């Protein structure tokens, strides 16, 4: 069976691999296709497409939008982004990027006041392309010995529940879906059960489907078999096409591999073909 991975990240957001390395790893994993879906940026897509030429791996250009649904942050993937979309997507995301940058600065200042000696300018200088997010701040906390690892940094310090991190205002989930569809791209809800329970998901999906949502991740590295089965059931109920991905971040999520996630992930190419038809 031909397999793919429809959710990965590179150094252009919070991954540690270049787009070319994403392609190389996908080929090594015997994937037929891989999507690059960096957070709130398309800057890595030209490199990604160039690296994929003659590789034998289909490059699916995408972007992951951070959005707001009430008090929750939801992530919406746009797949099959074309070069003519880059400028308008960048324009829409620029204001969000400015708000995110200020949120990062505020977070580091709050950590400083709490006794953690971080330097935001130094973090930014060490970050490829200067695109800082909480994963980079978590990595710095770990490098300095304040936390055991990146996951611990999020749990102990960087969760909004801890009071140091204040999320920036984002585009609404429905607005992001409508924007993605206005470009003729495919809109997919990423890892819904990472930050939603079943009642909240069921409350969200009617609005999302009305806005044009095409698919939902029903296979994901952190899903248990029961969670994956529930996601598939709900997707079918709402007429959404199944999607899935590892959410590969390289060294920032060392337990997650391209294509296989934590070892048991399998995304059939048939899912990609069905999503392609939803453009």
PDB file of C-alpha atoms in Angstrom:
ATOM      1  CA  UNK A   1       0.000   0.000   0.000  1.00  0.00           C
ATOM      2  CA  UNK A   2       1.305   3.434  -0.909  1.00  0.00           C
ATOM      3  CA  UNK A   3       1.610   5.762   2.073  1.00  0.00           C
ATOM      4  CA  UNK A   4       1.945   9.495   2.731  1.00  0.00           C
ATOM      5  CA  UNK A   5       2.287  12.000   5.572  1.00  0.00           C
ATOM      6  CA  UNK A   6       0.084  15.093   5.411  1.00  0.00           C
ATOM      7  CA  UNK A   7       1.386  17.102   8.384  1.00  0.00           C
ATOM      8  CA  UNK A   8       5.068  17.997   8.891  1.00  0.00           C
ATOM      9  CA  UNK A   9       7.152  21.023   9.907  1.00  0.00           C
ATOM     10  CA  UNK A  10      10.540  22.426   8.967  1.00  0.00           C
ATOM     11  CA  UNK A  11      12.984  25.067  10.207  1.00  0.00           C
ATOM     12  CA  UNK A  12      10.705  27.667   8.649  1.00  0.00           C
ATOM     13  CA  UNK A  13       8.442  27.284  11.705  1.00  0.00           C
ATOM     14  CA  UNK A  14       9.290  25.154  14.729  1.00  0.00           C
ATOM     15  CA  UNK A  15      10.882  22.091  13.160  1.00  0.00           C
ATOM     16  CA  UNK A  16      14.608  21.338  13.095  1.00  0.00           C
ATOM     17  CA  UNK A  17      14.879  19.932   9.549  1.00  0.00           C
ATOM     18  CA  UNK A  18      15.155  21.903   6.335  1.00  0.00           C
ATOM     19  CA  UNK A  19      12.481  21.351   3.681  1.00  0.00           C
ATOM     20  CA  UNK A  20      15.062  19.348   1.708  1.00  0.00           C
ATOM     21  CA  UNK A  21      15.649  17.118   4.738  1.00  0.00           C
ATOM     22  CA  UNK A  22      11.884  16.587   5.068  1.00  0.00           C
ATOM     23  CA  UNK A  23      11.859  15.279   1.488  1.00  0.00           C
ATOM     24  CA  UNK A  24      14.937  13.124   2.114  1.00  0.00           C
ATOM     25  CA  UNK A  25      13.418  11.579   5.235  1.00  0.00           C
ATOM     26  CA  UNK A  26      10.111  10.979   3.452  1.00  0.00           C
ATOM     27  CA  UNK A  27      11.955   9.142   0.687  1.00  0.00           C
ATOM     28  CA  UNK A  28      13.891   7.099   3.250  1.00  0.00           C
ATOM     29  CA  UNK A  29      10.572   6.163   4.844  1.00  0.00           C
ATOM     30  CA  UNK A  30       9.276   4.969   1.447  1.00  0.00           C
ATOM     31  CA  UNK A  31       6.496   7.549   1.387  1.00  0.00           C
ATOM     32  CA  UNK A  32       4.866   8.393  -1.917  1.00  0.00           C
ATOM     33  CA  UNK A  33       3.969  11.919  -0.783  1.00  0.00           C
ATOM     34  CA  UNK A  34       4.602  14.324   2.076  1.00  0.00           C
ATOM     35  CA  UNK A  35       3.017  17.657   2.968  1.00  0.00           C
ATOM     36  CA  UNK A  36       4.958  20.546   4.462  1.00  0.00           C
ATOM     37  CA  UNK A  37       2.588  22.501   6.716  1.00  0.00           C
ATOM     38  CA  UNK A  38       4.665  25.020   8.629  1.00  0.00           C
ATOM     39  CA  UNK A  39       2.898  27.185  11.187  1.00  0.00           C
ATOM     40  CA  UNK A  40       1.578  30.436   9.731  1.00  0.00           C
ATOM     41  CA  UNK A  41       4.153  30.714   6.947  1.00  0.00           C
ATOM     42  CA  UNK A  42       4.679  29.585   3.371  1.00  0.00           C
ATOM     43  CA  UNK A  43       8.317  30.697   3.315  1.00  0.00           C
ATOM     44  CA  UNK A  44       9.652  27.145   3.117  1.00  0.00           C
ATOM     45  CA  UNK A  45       7.452  25.996   0.242  1.00  0.00           C
ATOM     46  CA  UNK A  46       9.693  27.106  -2.675  1.00  0.00           C
ATOM     47  CA  UNK A  47      12.602  25.186  -1.109  1.00  0.00           C
ATOM     48  CA  UNK A  48      10.318  22.208  -0.491  1.00  0.00           C
ATOM     49  CA  UNK A  49       9.104  22.027  -4.084  1.00  0.00           C
ATOM     50  CA  UNK A  50      12.628  22.406  -5.459  1.00  0.00           C
ATOM     51  CA  UNK A  51      13.929  19.645  -3.202  1.00  0.00           C
ATOM     52  CA  UNK A  52      11.141  17.290  -4.275  1.00  0.00           C
ATOM     53  CA  UNK A  53      11.843  17.606  -8.009  1.00  0.00           C
ATOM     54  CA  UNK A  54      13.063  14.243  -9.332  1.00  0.00           C
ATOM     55  CA  UNK A  55      13.019  12.791  -5.799  1.00  0.00           C
ATOM     56  CA  UNK A  56      10.207  10.339  -6.439  1.00  0.00           C
ATOM     57  CA  UNK A  57       8.259  11.875  -3.537  1.00  0.00           C
ATOM     58  CA  UNK A  58       5.263  14.097  -4.248  1.00  0.00           C
ATOM     59  CA  UNK A  59       5.540  17.401  -2.388  1.00  0.00           C
ATOM     60  CA  UNK A  60       2.180  18.630  -1.096  1.00  0.00           C
ATOM     61  CA  UNK A  61       2.589  22.325  -0.295  1.00  0.00           C
ATOM     62  CA  UNK A  62       0.614  23.492   2.706  1.00  0.00           C
ATOM     63  CA  UNK A  63       0.427  25.799   5.706  1.00  0.00           C
ATOM     64  CA  UNK A  64      -0.996  25.395   9.226  1.00  0.00           C
ATOM     65  CA  UNK A  65      -3.112  28.312  10.404  1.00  0.00           C
ATOM     66  CA  UNK A  66      -3.333  28.994  14.137  1.00  0.00           C
ATOM     67  CA  UNK A  67      -6.917  30.094  14.759  1.00  0.00           C
ATOM     68  CA  UNK A  68      -9.307  30.971  17.558  1.00  0.00           C
ATOM     69  CA  UNK A  69     -12.582  29.217  18.311  1.00  0.00           C
ATOM     70  CA  UNK A  70     -13.903  30.842  21.433  1.00  0.00           C
ATOM     71  CA  UNK A  71     -11.270  30.280  24.110  1.00  0.00           C
ATOM     72  CA  UNK A  72      -9.627  27.437  22.191  1.00  0.00           C
ATOM     73  CA  UNK A  73      -6.743  27.530  19.737  1.00  0.00           C
ATOM     74  CA  UNK A  74      -7.512  25.321  16.739  1.00  0.00           C
ATOM     75  CA  UNK A  75      -5.212  24.548  13.833  1.00  0.00           C
ATOM     76  CA  UNK A  76      -6.478  24.460  10.259  1.00  0.00           C
ATOM     77  CA  UNK A  77      -4.342  23.054   7.450  1.00  0.00           C
ATOM     78  CA  UNK A  78      -4.446  24.415   3.923  1.00  0.00           C
ATOM     79  CA  UNK A  79      -3.252  21.784   1.449  1.00  0.00           C
ATOM     80  CA  UNK A  80      -2.338  22.183  -2.231  1.00  0.00           C
ATOM     81  CA  UNK A  81      -1.162  25.773  -1.853  1.00  0.00           C
ATOM     82  CA  UNK A  82      -0.001  27.163  -5.189  1.00  0.00           C
ATOM     83  CA  UNK A  83       2.806  29.697  -5.752  1.00  0.00           C
ATOM     84  CA  UNK A  84       0.312  32.371  -6.742  1.00  0.00           C
ATOM     85  CA  UNK A  85      -1.152  32.064  -3.231  1.00  0.00           C
ATOM     86  CA  UNK A  86       2.071  32.847  -1.380  1.00  0.00           C
ATOM     87  CA  UNK A  87       1.787  36.625  -1.329  1.00  0.00           C
ATOM     88  CA  UNK A  88      -1.860  36.812  -0.264  1.00  0.00           C
ATOM     89  CA  UNK A  89      -1.348  34.181   2.466  1.00  0.00           C
ATOM     90  CA  UNK A  90       1.696  36.063   3.725  1.00  0.00           C
ATOM     91  CA  UNK A  91      -0.275  39.295   3.759  1.00  0.00           C
ATOM     92  CA  UNK A  92      -3.104  37.747   5.765  1.00  0.00           C
ATOM     93  CA  UNK A  93      -0.661  36.220   8.242  1.00  0.00           C
ATOM     94  CA  UNK A  94       1.598  39.264   8.698  1.00  0.00           C
ATOM     95  CA  UNK A  95      -0.599  40.905  11.321  1.00  0.00           C
ATOM     96  CA  UNK A  96      -0.924  37.604  13.149  1.00  0.00           C
ATOM     97  CA  UNK A  97       2.867  37.241  13.023  1.00  0.00           C
ATOM     98  CA  UNK A  98       3.334  40.647  14.630  1.00  0.00           C
ATOM     99  CA  UNK A  99       0.944  39.739  17.424  1.00  0.00           C
ATOM    100  CA  UNK A 100       2.722  36.430  17.921  1.00  0.00           C
ATOM    101  CA  UNK A 101       6.103  38.159  18.102  1.00  0.00           C
ATOM    102  CA  UNK A 102       4.851  40.471  20.838  1.00  0.00           C
ATOM    103  CA  UNK A 103       3.383  37.492  22.673  1.00  0.00           C
ATOM    104  CA  UNK A 104       6.797  35.785  22.535  1.00  0.00           C
ATOM    105  CA  UNK A 105       8.511  38.890  23.921  1.00  0.00           C
ATOM    106  CA  UNK A 106       5.929  39.209  26.686  1.00  0.00           C
ATOM    107  CA  UNK A 107       6.404  35.520  27.570  1.00  0.00           C
ATOM    108  CA  UNK A 108      10.184  35.822  27.872  1.00  0.00           C
ATOM    109  CA  UNK A 109       9.810  38.964  29.975  1.00  0.00           C
ATOM    110  CA  UNK A 110       7.376  37.124  32.264  1.00  0.00           C
ATOM    111  CA  UNK A 111       9.861  34.257  32.558  1.00  0.00           C
ATOM    112  CA  UNK A 112      12.600  36.768  33.400  1.00  0.00           C
ATOM    113  CA  UNK A 113      10.468  38.213  36.191  1.00  0.00           C
ATOM    114  CA  UNK A 114       9.890  34.672  37.470  1.00  0.00           C
ATOM    115  CA  UNK A 115      13.655  34.096  37.698  1.00  0.00           C
ATOM    116  CA  UNK A 116      14.444  32.410  34.376  1.00  0.00           C
ATOM    117  CA  UNK A 117      17.394  34.147  32.675  1.00  0.00           C
ATOM    118  CA  UNK A 118      16.359  33.984  29.019  1.00  0.00           C
ATOM    119  CA  UNK A 119      17.403  36.477  26.343  1.00  0.00           C
ATOM    120  CA  UNK A 120      14.799  36.837  23.595  1.00  0.00           C
ATOM    121  CA  UNK A 121      17.252  38.437  21.155  1.00  0.00           C
ATOM    122  CA  UNK A 122      19.599  35.465  21.580  1.00  0.00           C
ATOM    123  CA  UNK A 123      16.757  32.980  21.053  1.00  0.00           C
ATOM    124  CA  UNK A 124      15.705  34.803  17.892  1.00  0.00           C
ATOM    125  CA  UNK A 125      19.290  34.946  16.595  1.00  0.00           C
ATOM    126  CA  UNK A 126      19.646  31.174  16.986  1.00  0.00           C
ATOM    127  CA  UNK A 127      16.304  30.419  15.349  1.00  0.00           C
ATOM    128  CA  UNK A 128      16.407  29.670  11.615  1.00  0.00           C
ATOM    129  CA  UNK A 129      14.716  32.524   9.749  1.00  0.00           C
ATOM    130  CA  UNK A 130      13.965  34.233  13.082  1.00  0.00           C
ATOM    131  CA  UNK A 131      10.521  32.600  13.317  1.00  0.00           C
ATOM    132  CA  UNK A 132      10.303  32.147  17.090  1.00  0.00           C
ATOM    133  CA  UNK A 133       7.500  30.320  18.857  1.00  0.00           C
ATOM    134  CA  UNK A 134       7.040  28.597  22.180  1.00  0.00           C
ATOM    135  CA  UNK A 135       8.907  25.478  21.030  1.00  0.00           C
ATOM    136  CA  UNK A 136      12.059  27.561  20.624  1.00  0.00           C
ATOM    137  CA  UNK A 137      11.550  29.133  24.046  1.00  0.00           C
ATOM    138  CA  UNK A 138      10.994  25.653  25.484  1.00  0.00           C
ATOM    139  CA  UNK A 139      14.202  24.465  23.837  1.00  0.00           C
ATOM    140  CA  UNK A 140      16.090  27.375  25.410  1.00  0.00           C
ATOM    141  CA  UNK A 141      14.675  26.603  28.860  1.00  0.00           C
ATOM    142  CA  UNK A 142      15.868  23.029  28.383  1.00  0.00           C
ATOM    143  CA  UNK A 143      19.286  24.080  27.072  1.00  0.00           C
ATOM    144  CA  UNK A 144      19.800  26.257  30.137  1.00  0.00           C
ATOM    145  CA  UNK A 145      18.831  23.405  32.461  1.00  0.00           C
ATOM    146  CA  UNK A 146      15.597  24.883  33.766  1.00  0.00           C
ATOM    147  CA  UNK A 147      13.497  22.003  32.416  1.00  0.00           C
ATOM    148  CA  UNK A 148      14.201  18.366  31.624  1.00  0.00           C
ATOM    149  CA  UNK A 149      12.950  18.555  28.047  1.00  0.00           C
ATOM    150  CA  UNK A 150      10.700  20.560  25.731  1.00  0.00           C
ATOM    151  CA  UNK A 151       7.564  18.710  26.800  1.00  0.00           C
ATOM    152  CA  UNK A 152       8.303  19.455  30.444  1.00  0.00           C
ATOM    153  CA  UNK A 153       8.863  23.137  29.613  1.00  0.00           C
ATOM    154  CA  UNK A 154       5.383  23.362  28.108  1.00  0.00           C
ATOM    155  CA  UNK A 155       3.780  21.522  31.000  1.00  0.00           C
ATOM    156  CA  UNK A 156       5.573  23.368  33.787  1.00  0.00           C
ATOM    157  CA  UNK A 157       5.902  26.897  32.401  1.00  0.00           C
ATOM    158  CA  UNK A 158       4.550  27.605  28.929  1.00  0.00           C
ATOM    159  CA  UNK A 159       0.946  26.458  29.129  1.00  0.00           C
ATOM    160  CA  UNK A 160      -1.533  29.355  29.349  1.00  0.00           C
ATOM    161  CA  UNK A 161      -2.768  27.714  32.563  1.00  0.00           C
ATOM    162  CA  UNK A 162       0.551  28.623  34.223  1.00  0.00           C
ATOM    163  CA  UNK A 163      -0.159  32.331  33.853  1.00  0.00           C
ATOM    164  CA  UNK A 164       3.075  33.334  32.084  1.00  0.00           C
ATOM    165  CA  UNK A 165       1.954  32.852  28.483  1.00  0.00           C
ATOM    166  CA  UNK A 166      -0.858  34.959  27.079  1.00  0.00           C
ATOM    167  CA  UNK A 167      -1.926  33.712  23.626  1.00  0.00           C
ATOM    168  CA  UNK A 168      -2.100  36.353  20.893  1.00  0.00           C
ATOM    169  CA  UNK A 169      -5.394  37.163  19.218  1.00  0.00           C
ATOM    170  CA  UNK A 170      -5.742  35.007  16.120  1.00  0.00           C
ATOM    171  CA  UNK A 171      -7.911  34.757  13.018  1.00  0.00           C
ATOM    172  CA  UNK A 172     -11.135  32.888  13.755  1.00  0.00           C
ATOM    173  CA  UNK A 173     -11.348  29.251  12.703  1.00  0.00           C
ATOM    174  CA  UNK A 174     -14.313  29.831  10.377  1.00  0.00           C
ATOM    175  CA  UNK A 175     -12.628  32.867   8.830  1.00  0.00           C
ATOM    176  CA  UNK A 176      -9.485  30.827   8.150  1.00  0.00           C
ATOM    177  CA  UNK A 177     -11.502  28.044   6.512  1.00  0.00           C
ATOM    178  CA  UNK A 178     -13.342  30.507   4.275  1.00  0.00           C
ATOM    179  CA  UNK A 179     -10.032  32.122   3.312  1.00  0.00           C
ATOM    180  CA  UNK A 180      -8.473  28.749   2.460  1.00  0.00           C
ATOM    181  CA  UNK A 181     -11.445  27.820   0.297  1.00  0.00           C
ATOM    182  CA  UNK A 182     -11.386  31.219  -1.440  1.00  0.00           C
ATOM    183  CA  UNK A 183      -7.950  30.220  -2.763  1.00  0.00           C
ATOM    184  CA  UNK A 184      -9.221  26.902  -4.046  1.00  0.00           C
ATOM    185  CA  UNK A 185      -7.193  24.956  -1.488  1.00  0.00           C
ATOM    186  CA  UNK A 186      -8.286  22.054   0.704  1.00  0.00           C
ATOM    187  CA  UNK A 187      -9.093  22.845   4.357  1.00  0.00           C
ATOM    188  CA  UNK A 188      -8.403  20.206   7.025  1.00  0.00           C
ATOM    189  CA  UNK A 189      -8.908  20.367  10.778  1.00  0.00           C
ATOM    190  CA  UNK A 190      -5.650  19.279  12.410  1.00  0.00           C
ATOM    191  CA  UNK A 191      -5.477  16.987  15.482  1.00  0.00           C
ATOM    192  CA  UNK A 192      -8.897  17.976  16.896  1.00  0.00           C
ATOM    193  CA  UNK A 193      -8.569  15.916  20.061  1.00  0.00           C
ATOM    194  CA  UNK A 194      -5.343  17.596  21.121  1.00  0.00           C
ATOM    195  CA  UNK A 195      -7.279  20.543  22.544  1.00  0.00           C
ATOM    196  CA  UNK A 196     -10.968  19.652  22.210  1.00  0.00           C
ATOM    197  CA  UNK A 197     -13.217  17.055  23.757  1.00  0.00           C
ATOM    198  CA  UNK A 198     -15.993  15.349  21.834  1.00  0.00           C
ATOM    199  CA  UNK A 199     -18.831  17.751  22.789  1.00  0.00           C
ATOM    200  CA  UNK A 200     -16.776  20.800  21.814  1.00  0.00           C
ATOM    201  CA  UNK A 201     -15.751  19.178  18.520  1.00  0.00           C
ATOM    202  CA  UNK A 202     -19.345  18.316  17.702  1.00  0.00           C
ATOM    203  CA  UNK A 203     -20.334  21.874  18.502  1.00  0.00           C
ATOM    204  CA  UNK A 204     -17.635  23.283  16.249  1.00  0.00           C
ATOM    205  CA  UNK A 205     -18.071  21.100  13.174  1.00  0.00           C
ATOM    206  CA  UNK A 206     -21.444  22.398  11.901  1.00  0.00           C
ATOM    207  CA  UNK A 207     -20.004  25.915  11.670  1.00  0.00           C
ATOM    208  CA  UNK A 208     -16.754  24.608  10.168  1.00  0.00           C
ATOM    209  CA  UNK A 209     -18.522  22.505   7.536  1.00  0.00           C
ATOM    210  CA  UNK A 210     -20.724  25.480   6.627  1.00  0.00           C
ATOM    211  CA  UNK A 211     -17.549  27.546   6.155  1.00  0.00           C
ATOM    212  CA  UNK A 212     -16.181  24.902   3.758  1.00  0.00           C
ATOM    213  CA  UNK A 213     -14.104  22.482   5.862  1.00  0.00           C
ATOM    214  CA  UNK A 214     -13.146  19.501   3.688  1.00  0.00           C
ATOM    215  CA  UNK A 215     -11.421  17.063   6.011  1.00  0.00           C
ATOM    216  CA  UNK A 216     -10.256  16.192   9.502  1.00  0.00           C
ATOM    217  CA  UNK A 217      -7.211  14.400  10.836  1.00  0.00           C
ATOM    218  CA  UNK A 218      -8.400  11.006  12.019  1.00  0.00           C
ATOM    219  CA  UNK A 219      -4.909   9.460  12.168  1.00  0.00           C
ATOM    220  CA  UNK A 220      -2.307  11.260  14.248  1.00  0.00           C
ATOM    221  CA  UNK A 221       0.872  10.348  16.094  1.00  0.00           C
ATOM    222  CA  UNK A 222      -0.565  10.977  19.562  1.00  0.00           C
ATOM    223  CA  UNK A 223      -3.930   9.297  19.044  1.00  0.00           C
ATOM    224  CA  UNK A 224      -4.750   6.047  20.797  1.00  0.00           C
ATOM    225  CA  UNK A 225      -6.617   3.474  18.681  1.00  0.00           C
ATOM    226  CA  UNK A 226      -9.847   4.466  20.447  1.00  0.00           C
ATOM    227  CA  UNK A 227      -9.276   8.170  19.748  1.00  0.00           C
ATOM    228  CA  UNK A 228      -8.543   7.458  16.092  1.00  0.00           C
ATOM    229  CA  UNK A 229     -11.696   5.362  15.795  1.00  0.00           C
ATOM    230  CA  UNK A 230     -13.811   8.110  17.384  1.00  0.00           C
ATOM    231  CA  UNK A 231     -12.268  10.748  15.099  1.00  0.00           C
ATOM    232  CA  UNK A 232     -13.012   8.606  12.032  1.00  0.00           C
ATOM    233  CA  UNK A 233     -16.602   8.081  13.178  1.00  0.00           C
ATOM    234  CA  UNK A 234     -17.216  11.795  13.727  1.00  0.00           C
ATOM    235  CA  UNK A 235     -15.563  12.748  10.431  1.00  0.00           C
ATOM    236  CA  UNK A 236     -17.854  10.347   8.587  1.00  0.00           C
ATOM    237  CA  UNK A 237     -20.926  11.700  10.387  1.00  0.00           C
ATOM    238  CA  UNK A 238     -20.135  15.224   9.197  1.00  0.00           C
ATOM    239  CA  UNK A 239     -19.157  14.204   5.668  1.00  0.00           C
ATOM    240  CA  UNK A 240     -15.491  15.085   6.158  1.00  0.00           C
ATOM    241  CA  UNK A 241     -12.711  13.343   4.289  1.00  0.00           C
ATOM    242  CA  UNK A 242     -10.163  11.544   6.471  1.00  0.00           C
ATOM    243  CA  UNK A 243      -6.664  12.948   6.722  1.00  0.00           C
ATOM    244  CA  UNK A 244      -3.689  12.242   8.910  1.00  0.00           C
ATOM    245  CA  UNK A 245      -0.109  13.056   9.631  1.00  0.00           C
ATOM    246  CA  UNK A 246       2.777  12.631  11.985  1.00  0.00           C
ATOM    247  CA  UNK A 247       3.150  16.316  12.950  1.00  0.00           C
ATOM    248  CA  UNK A 248       6.877  15.726  12.506  1.00  0.00           C
ATOM    249  CA  UNK A 249       9.101  18.432  14.035  1.00  0.00           C
ATOM    250  CA  UNK A 250      12.507  16.775  13.868  1.00  0.00           C
ATOM    251  CA  UNK A 251      14.546  17.196  17.038  1.00  0.00           C
ATOM    252  CA  UNK A 252      11.835  19.242  18.722  1.00  0.00           C
ATOM    253  CA  UNK A 253       9.649  16.111  18.839  1.00  0.00           C
ATOM    254  CA  UNK A 254      12.290  13.372  18.757  1.00  0.00           C
ATOM    255  CA  UNK A 255       9.811  10.568  19.413  1.00  0.00           C
ATOM    256  CA  UNK A 256       7.860  11.296  16.220  1.00  0.00           C
ATOM    257  CA  UNK A 257       9.113  10.088  12.839  1.00  0.00           C
ATOM    258  CA  UNK A 258       7.958  11.112   9.386  1.00  0.00           C
ATOM    259  CA  UNK A 259       5.346   8.721   8.063  1.00  0.00           C
ATOM    260  CA  UNK A 260       5.149   6.429  11.069  1.00  0.00           C
ATOM    261  CA  UNK A 261       4.765   8.838  13.995  1.00  0.00           C
ATOM    262  CA  UNK A 262       5.444   6.783  17.098  1.00  0.00           C
ATOM    263  CA  UNK A 263       5.710   3.622  15.040  1.00  0.00           C
ATOM    264  CA  UNK A 264       2.162   2.675  14.113  1.00  0.00           C
ATOM    265  CA  UNK A 265       0.948   5.523  11.891  1.00  0.00           C
ATOM    266  CA  UNK A 266      -0.159   4.663   8.336  1.00  0.00           C
ATOM    267  CA  UNK A 267      -1.728   7.263   6.034  1.00  0.00           C
ATOM    268  CA  UNK A 268      -2.882   5.738   2.728  1.00  0.00           C
ATOM    269  CA  UNK A 269      -2.380   7.646  -0.502  1.00  0.00           C
ATOM    270  CA  UNK A 270      -6.090   7.136  -1.164  1.00  0.00           C
ATOM    271  CA  UNK A 271      -6.768   9.780   1.500  1.00  0.00           C
ATOM    272  CA  UNK A 272      -4.541  12.261  -0.295  1.00  0.00           C
ATOM    273  CA  UNK A 273      -6.283  11.607  -3.594  1.00  0.00           C
ATOM    274  CA  UNK A 274      -9.696  12.200  -2.025  1.00  0.00           C
ATOM    275  CA  UNK A 275      -8.491  15.439  -0.441  1.00  0.00           C
ATOM    276  CA  UNK A 276      -7.017  16.545  -3.755  1.00  0.00           C
ATOM    277  CA  UNK A 277     -10.448  16.321  -5.337  1.00  0.00           C
ATOM    278  CA  UNK A 278     -11.808  18.660  -2.646  1.00  0.00           C
ATOM    279  CA  UNK A 279      -9.755  21.642  -3.889  1.00  0.00           C
TER     280      UNK A 279
END
